[in-house]
Amino acid sequence: ERVNIAQFFHHIIDRFEMNKSEDITLDRKLPKDNVFIWVDKDKVTQVVDNIISNAIKYSPEGGTIKFKAVKDKQKLVISISDQGVGIAREKLDKIFDRFYRADKARSREFGGTGLGLAIAKEIIDAHHGQIWAESKEGKGTTVLFTLPLINKKRGNR
Ligand code: ATP
Ligand code: MG
């Protein structure tokens, strides 16, 4: 369905802020004007939920998570950055594989199946977007994904 970006993402992040138990700050930067995307709301919510949960899960107490959505030509680029443990360069692509978990010992401690990002990739692929990650070990991780914007002139569907 057609979705107002600011409304949609504010709603998801609000829910996290209400439920978070850890000492984590969530920062957000969203477009102020009305920007629309065409998405399956439940599915994209699931993607954002997993990425924010990961950011919280793999960050120490007191960290800041930055959520940003910016327009870039015909796309919306969403990025979620944390100040957590990070991911080694050679493992960055693998985290989108099914059941892959970067740090076996640590991951076991945190629980989970290693499916979250694989499902996220399937969902973003189905929306004709891209998803990838950038990271520095010990410094933090940024997960980014794109979604096509609705073209105002043509109305797009
Ligand atoms: P699930 O999401 O199924 O509960 P999971 O979180 O382990 O389990 P994914 O979300 O697919 O699985 O993530 C895969 C792996 O990528 C994680 O196990 C973790 O090692 C690494 N990872 C993902 N996000 C981050 C992050 N923000 N910081 C550090 N490592 C991360
Ligand atoms: Mg996960």
mmCIF file of C-alpha atoms and ligand atoms in Angstrom:
data_model
loop_
_atom_site.group_PDB
_atom_site.id
_atom_site.type_symbol
_atom_site.label_atom_id
_atom_site.label_comp_id
_atom_site.label_asym_id
_atom_site.label_seq_id
_atom_site.Cartn_x
_atom_site.Cartn_y
_atom_site.Cartn_z
ATOM 1 C CA GLU A 1 0.000 0.000 0.000
ATOM 2 C CA ARG A 2 0.969 3.661 -0.318
ATOM 3 C CA VAL A 3 2.774 4.858 2.785
ATOM 4 C CA ASN A 4 3.852 8.267 4.126
ATOM 5 C CA ILE A 5 7.462 7.678 5.110
ATOM 6 C CA ALA A 6 7.673 9.967 8.126
ATOM 7 C CA GLN A 7 4.439 8.627 9.631
ATOM 8 C CA PHE A 8 5.358 5.016 8.983
ATOM 9 C CA PHE A 9 8.865 5.113 10.456
ATOM 10 C CA HIS A 10 7.965 7.373 13.393
ATOM 11 C CA HIS A 11 5.368 4.798 14.361
ATOM 12 C CA ILE A 12 7.843 1.899 14.267
ATOM 13 C CA ILE A 13 10.501 3.777 16.246
ATOM 14 C CA ASP A 14 7.960 5.041 18.806
ATOM 15 C CA ARG A 15 7.044 1.450 19.519
ATOM 16 C CA PHE A 16 10.691 0.577 20.182
ATOM 17 C CA GLU A 17 11.142 3.546 22.484
ATOM 18 C CA MET A 18 8.123 2.541 24.550
ATOM 19 C CA ASN A 19 9.269 -1.053 24.923
ATOM 20 C CA LYS A 20 13.014 -0.693 25.287
ATOM 21 C CA SER A 21 14.357 -1.806 28.637
ATOM 22 C CA GLU A 22 18.024 -1.102 27.999
ATOM 23 C CA ASP A 23 19.735 2.234 28.340
ATOM 24 C CA ILE A 24 19.784 2.955 24.604
ATOM 25 C CA THR A 25 19.109 6.237 22.841
ATOM 26 C CA LEU A 26 17.250 6.142 19.538
ATOM 27 C CA ASP A 27 17.937 9.099 17.256
ATOM 28 C CA ARG A 28 15.869 9.718 14.165
ATOM 29 C CA LYS A 29 16.176 11.806 11.054
ATOM 30 C CA LEU A 30 13.247 11.610 8.664
ATOM 31 C CA PRO A 31 12.141 13.777 5.731
ATOM 32 C CA LYS A 32 9.796 16.593 6.829
ATOM 33 C CA ASP A 33 7.909 16.941 3.570
ATOM 34 C CA ASN A 34 5.465 14.296 2.447
ATOM 35 C CA VAL A 35 7.337 11.487 0.752
ATOM 36 C CA PHE A 36 5.593 8.299 -0.271
ATOM 37 C CA ILE A 37 6.684 4.756 -0.926
ATOM 38 C CA TRP A 38 4.772 1.719 -2.064
ATOM 39 C CA VAL A 39 5.354 -1.125 0.394
ATOM 40 C CA ASP A 40 3.922 -4.104 2.160
ATOM 41 C CA LYS A 41 3.742 -2.405 5.575
ATOM 42 C CA ASP A 42 3.900 -5.576 7.679
ATOM 43 C CA LYS A 43 6.898 -6.909 5.789
ATOM 44 C CA VAL A 44 8.919 -3.678 5.864
ATOM 45 C CA THR A 45 8.059 -3.302 9.563
ATOM 46 C CA GLN A 46 9.528 -6.766 10.076
ATOM 47 C CA VAL A 47 12.743 -5.661 8.302
ATOM 48 C CA VAL A 48 13.117 -2.527 10.435
ATOM 49 C CA ASP A 49 12.271 -4.446 13.620
ATOM 50 C CA ASN A 50 15.004 -6.960 12.984
ATOM 51 C CA ILE A 51 17.645 -4.369 12.131
ATOM 52 C CA ILE A 52 16.863 -2.248 15.217
ATOM 53 C CA SER A 53 16.739 -5.373 17.430
ATOM 54 C CA ASN A 54 20.144 -6.400 16.119
ATOM 55 C CA ALA A 55 21.513 -2.905 16.768
ATOM 56 C CA ILE A 56 20.280 -3.118 20.359
ATOM 57 C CA LYS A 57 21.358 -6.742 20.801
ATOM 58 C CA TYR A 58 24.914 -6.146 19.586
ATOM 59 C CA SER A 59 25.472 -2.828 21.385
ATOM 60 C CA PRO A 60 26.606 -2.072 24.925
ATOM 61 C CA GLU A 61 24.324 -0.245 27.368
ATOM 62 C CA GLY A 62 24.284 3.490 26.905
ATOM 63 C CA GLY A 63 24.826 3.473 23.167
ATOM 64 C CA THR A 64 23.046 5.537 20.559
ATOM 65 C CA ILE A 65 21.241 4.091 17.562
ATOM 66 C CA LYS A 66 20.723 6.458 14.646
ATOM 67 C CA PHE A 67 17.817 5.909 12.288
ATOM 68 C CA LYS A 68 17.991 7.949 9.100
ATOM 69 C CA ALA A 69 15.843 8.050 5.970
ATOM 70 C CA VAL A 70 16.912 10.331 3.120
ATOM 71 C CA LYS A 71 15.763 10.813 -0.452
ATOM 72 C CA ASP A 72 18.315 10.080 -3.132
ATOM 73 C CA LYS A 73 16.873 10.658 -6.613
ATOM 74 C CA GLN A 74 14.206 7.980 -7.177
ATOM 75 C CA LYS A 75 15.098 6.107 -4.018
ATOM 76 C CA LEU A 76 14.738 6.351 -0.310
ATOM 77 C CA VAL A 77 17.869 5.297 1.577
ATOM 78 C CA ILE A 78 17.286 4.080 5.109
ATOM 79 C CA SER A 79 20.244 3.593 7.417
ATOM 80 C CA ILE A 80 20.401 2.292 10.956
ATOM 81 C CA SER A 81 23.704 2.822 12.758
ATOM 82 C CA ASP A 82 24.859 1.482 16.091
ATOM 83 C CA GLN A 83 27.963 1.850 18.253
ATOM 84 C CA GLY A 84 28.175 -1.844 18.998
ATOM 85 C CA VAL A 85 30.656 -4.677 18.561
ATOM 86 C CA GLY A 86 30.813 -4.369 14.770
ATOM 87 C CA ILE A 87 31.346 -7.070 12.146
ATOM 88 C CA ALA A 88 34.614 -8.137 10.518
ATOM 89 C CA ARG A 89 34.963 -7.029 6.888
ATOM 90 C CA GLU A 90 35.121 -10.586 5.516
ATOM 91 C CA LYS A 91 31.851 -11.453 7.262
ATOM 92 C CA LEU A 92 29.864 -8.437 6.097
ATOM 93 C CA ASP A 93 28.262 -10.103 3.065
ATOM 94 C CA LYS A 94 27.576 -13.372 4.858
ATOM 95 C CA ILE A 95 25.308 -11.893 7.508
ATOM 96 C CA PHE A 96 22.524 -11.871 4.902
ATOM 97 C CA ASP A 97 22.841 -15.661 4.435
ATOM 98 C CA ARG A 98 20.389 -17.989 6.120
ATOM 99 C CA PHE A 99 21.457 -19.159 9.586
ATOM 100 C CA TYR A 100 24.742 -17.231 9.421
ATOM 101 C CA ARG A 101 25.858 -15.771 12.725
ATOM 102 C CA ALA A 102 29.109 -13.814 12.832
ATOM 103 C CA ASP A 103 30.278 -14.645 16.315
ATOM 104 C CA LYS A 104 29.180 -18.127 17.345
ATOM 105 C CA ALA A 105 29.841 -17.818 21.064
ATOM 106 C CA ARG A 106 28.410 -14.363 21.446
ATOM 107 C CA SER A 107 25.436 -15.137 19.230
ATOM 108 C CA ARG A 108 24.515 -18.199 21.259
ATOM 109 C CA GLU A 109 24.513 -16.081 24.360
ATOM 110 C CA PHE A 110 22.098 -13.619 22.752
ATOM 111 C CA GLY A 111 19.765 -16.141 21.187
ATOM 112 C CA GLY A 112 18.195 -15.989 17.748
ATOM 113 C CA THR A 113 18.340 -18.138 14.653
ATOM 114 C CA GLY A 114 20.422 -16.135 12.194
ATOM 115 C CA LEU A 115 17.422 -15.743 9.898
ATOM 116 C CA GLY A 116 16.522 -12.130 10.576
ATOM 117 C CA LEU A 117 18.715 -10.506 7.929
ATOM 118 C CA ALA A 118 18.146 -13.291 5.369
ATOM 119 C CA ILE A 119 14.406 -12.625 5.610
ATOM 120 C CA ALA A 120 15.071 -8.873 5.477
ATOM 121 C CA LYS A 121 17.001 -9.360 2.229
ATOM 122 C CA GLU A 122 14.175 -11.414 0.680
ATOM 123 C CA ILE A 123 11.664 -8.722 1.592
ATOM 124 C CA ILE A 124 13.798 -5.843 0.284
ATOM 125 C CA ASP A 125 14.544 -7.793 -2.942
ATOM 126 C CA ALA A 126 10.798 -8.262 -3.433
ATOM 127 C CA HIS A 127 10.402 -4.471 -3.112
ATOM 128 C CA HIS A 128 13.115 -3.925 -5.768
ATOM 129 C CA GLY A 129 15.468 -2.423 -3.198
ATOM 130 C CA GLN A 130 19.013 -3.181 -2.056
ATOM 131 C CA ILE A 131 20.296 -4.024 1.406
ATOM 132 C CA TRP A 132 23.873 -4.035 2.649
ATOM 133 C CA ALA A 133 26.005 -3.347 5.720
ATOM 134 C CA GLU A 134 29.071 -1.309 6.595
ATOM 135 C CA SER A 135 31.004 -1.848 9.781
ATOM 136 C CA LYS A 136 34.167 -1.295 11.783
ATOM 137 C CA GLU A 137 34.967 -3.912 14.369
ATOM 138 C CA GLY A 138 34.707 -2.473 17.853
ATOM 139 C CA LYS A 139 33.222 0.773 16.529
ATOM 140 C CA GLY A 140 29.806 -0.098 15.201
ATOM 141 C CA THR A 141 27.670 -1.157 12.308
ATOM 142 C CA THR A 142 25.407 0.557 9.792
ATOM 143 C CA VAL A 143 22.783 -1.457 7.947
ATOM 144 C CA LEU A 144 21.370 0.313 4.894
ATOM 145 C CA PHE A 145 18.527 -0.458 2.534
ATOM 146 C CA THR A 146 16.755 1.311 -0.297
ATOM 147 C CA LEU A 147 13.133 1.467 -1.401
ATOM 148 C CA PRO A 148 11.864 2.992 -4.642
ATOM 149 C CA LEU A 149 9.953 6.258 -4.187
ATOM 150 C CA ILE A 150 6.561 6.749 -5.763
ATOM 151 C CA ASN A 151 7.023 8.866 -8.862
ATOM 152 C CA LYS A 152 4.691 11.846 -8.470
ATOM 153 C CA LYS A 153 4.277 12.553 -12.196
ATOM 154 C CA ARG A 154 3.300 9.077 -13.233
ATOM 155 C CA GLY A 155 1.511 8.137 -10.045
ATOM 156 C CA ASN A 156 3.190 4.718 -10.114
ATOM 157 C CA ARG A 157 0.379 2.127 -9.971
HETATM 158 P P1 ATP B 1 17.543 -13.664 14.507
HETATM 159 O O1 ATP B 1 17.486 -12.337 13.797
HETATM 160 O O2 ATP B 1 17.055 -14.773 13.663
HETATM 161 O O3 ATP B 1 16.958 -13.604 15.859
HETATM 162 P P2 ATP B 1 20.347 -13.096 14.508
HETATM 163 O O4 ATP B 1 20.083 -11.710 15.008
HETATM 164 O O5 ATP B 1 21.557 -13.790 15.014
HETATM 165 O O6 ATP B 1 19.087 -14.018 14.776
HETATM 166 P P3 ATP B 1 20.495 -11.937 11.868
HETATM 167 O O7 ATP B 1 19.614 -10.827 12.281
HETATM 168 O O8 ATP B 1 20.252 -12.556 10.517
HETATM 169 O O9 ATP B 1 20.459 -13.122 12.915
HETATM 170 O O10 ATP B 1 22.009 -11.468 11.905
HETATM 171 C C1 ATP B 1 23.032 -12.355 11.469
HETATM 172 C C2 ATP B 1 24.320 -12.118 12.246
HETATM 173 O O11 ATP B 1 24.889 -10.872 11.861
HETATM 174 C C3 ATP B 1 24.152 -12.007 13.752
HETATM 175 O O12 ATP B 1 24.179 -13.264 14.368
HETATM 176 C C4 ATP B 1 25.347 -11.153 14.166
HETATM 177 O O13 ATP B 1 26.499 -11.972 14.290
HETATM 178 C C5 ATP B 1 25.554 -10.263 12.959
HETATM 179 N N1 ATP B 1 24.951 -8.928 13.158
HETATM 180 C C6 ATP B 1 23.761 -8.493 12.673
HETATM 181 N N2 ATP B 1 23.525 -7.209 13.016
HETATM 182 C C7 ATP B 1 24.596 -6.805 13.736
HETATM 183 C C8 ATP B 1 24.967 -5.569 14.378
HETATM 184 N N3 ATP B 1 24.166 -4.492 14.350
HETATM 185 N N4 ATP B 1 26.163 -5.528 15.021
HETATM 186 C C9 ATP B 1 26.975 -6.604 15.044
HETATM 187 N N5 ATP B 1 26.687 -7.798 14.477
HETATM 188 C C10 ATP B 1 25.516 -7.903 13.827
HETATM 189 MG MG MG B 2 18.466 -10.540 14.140
#
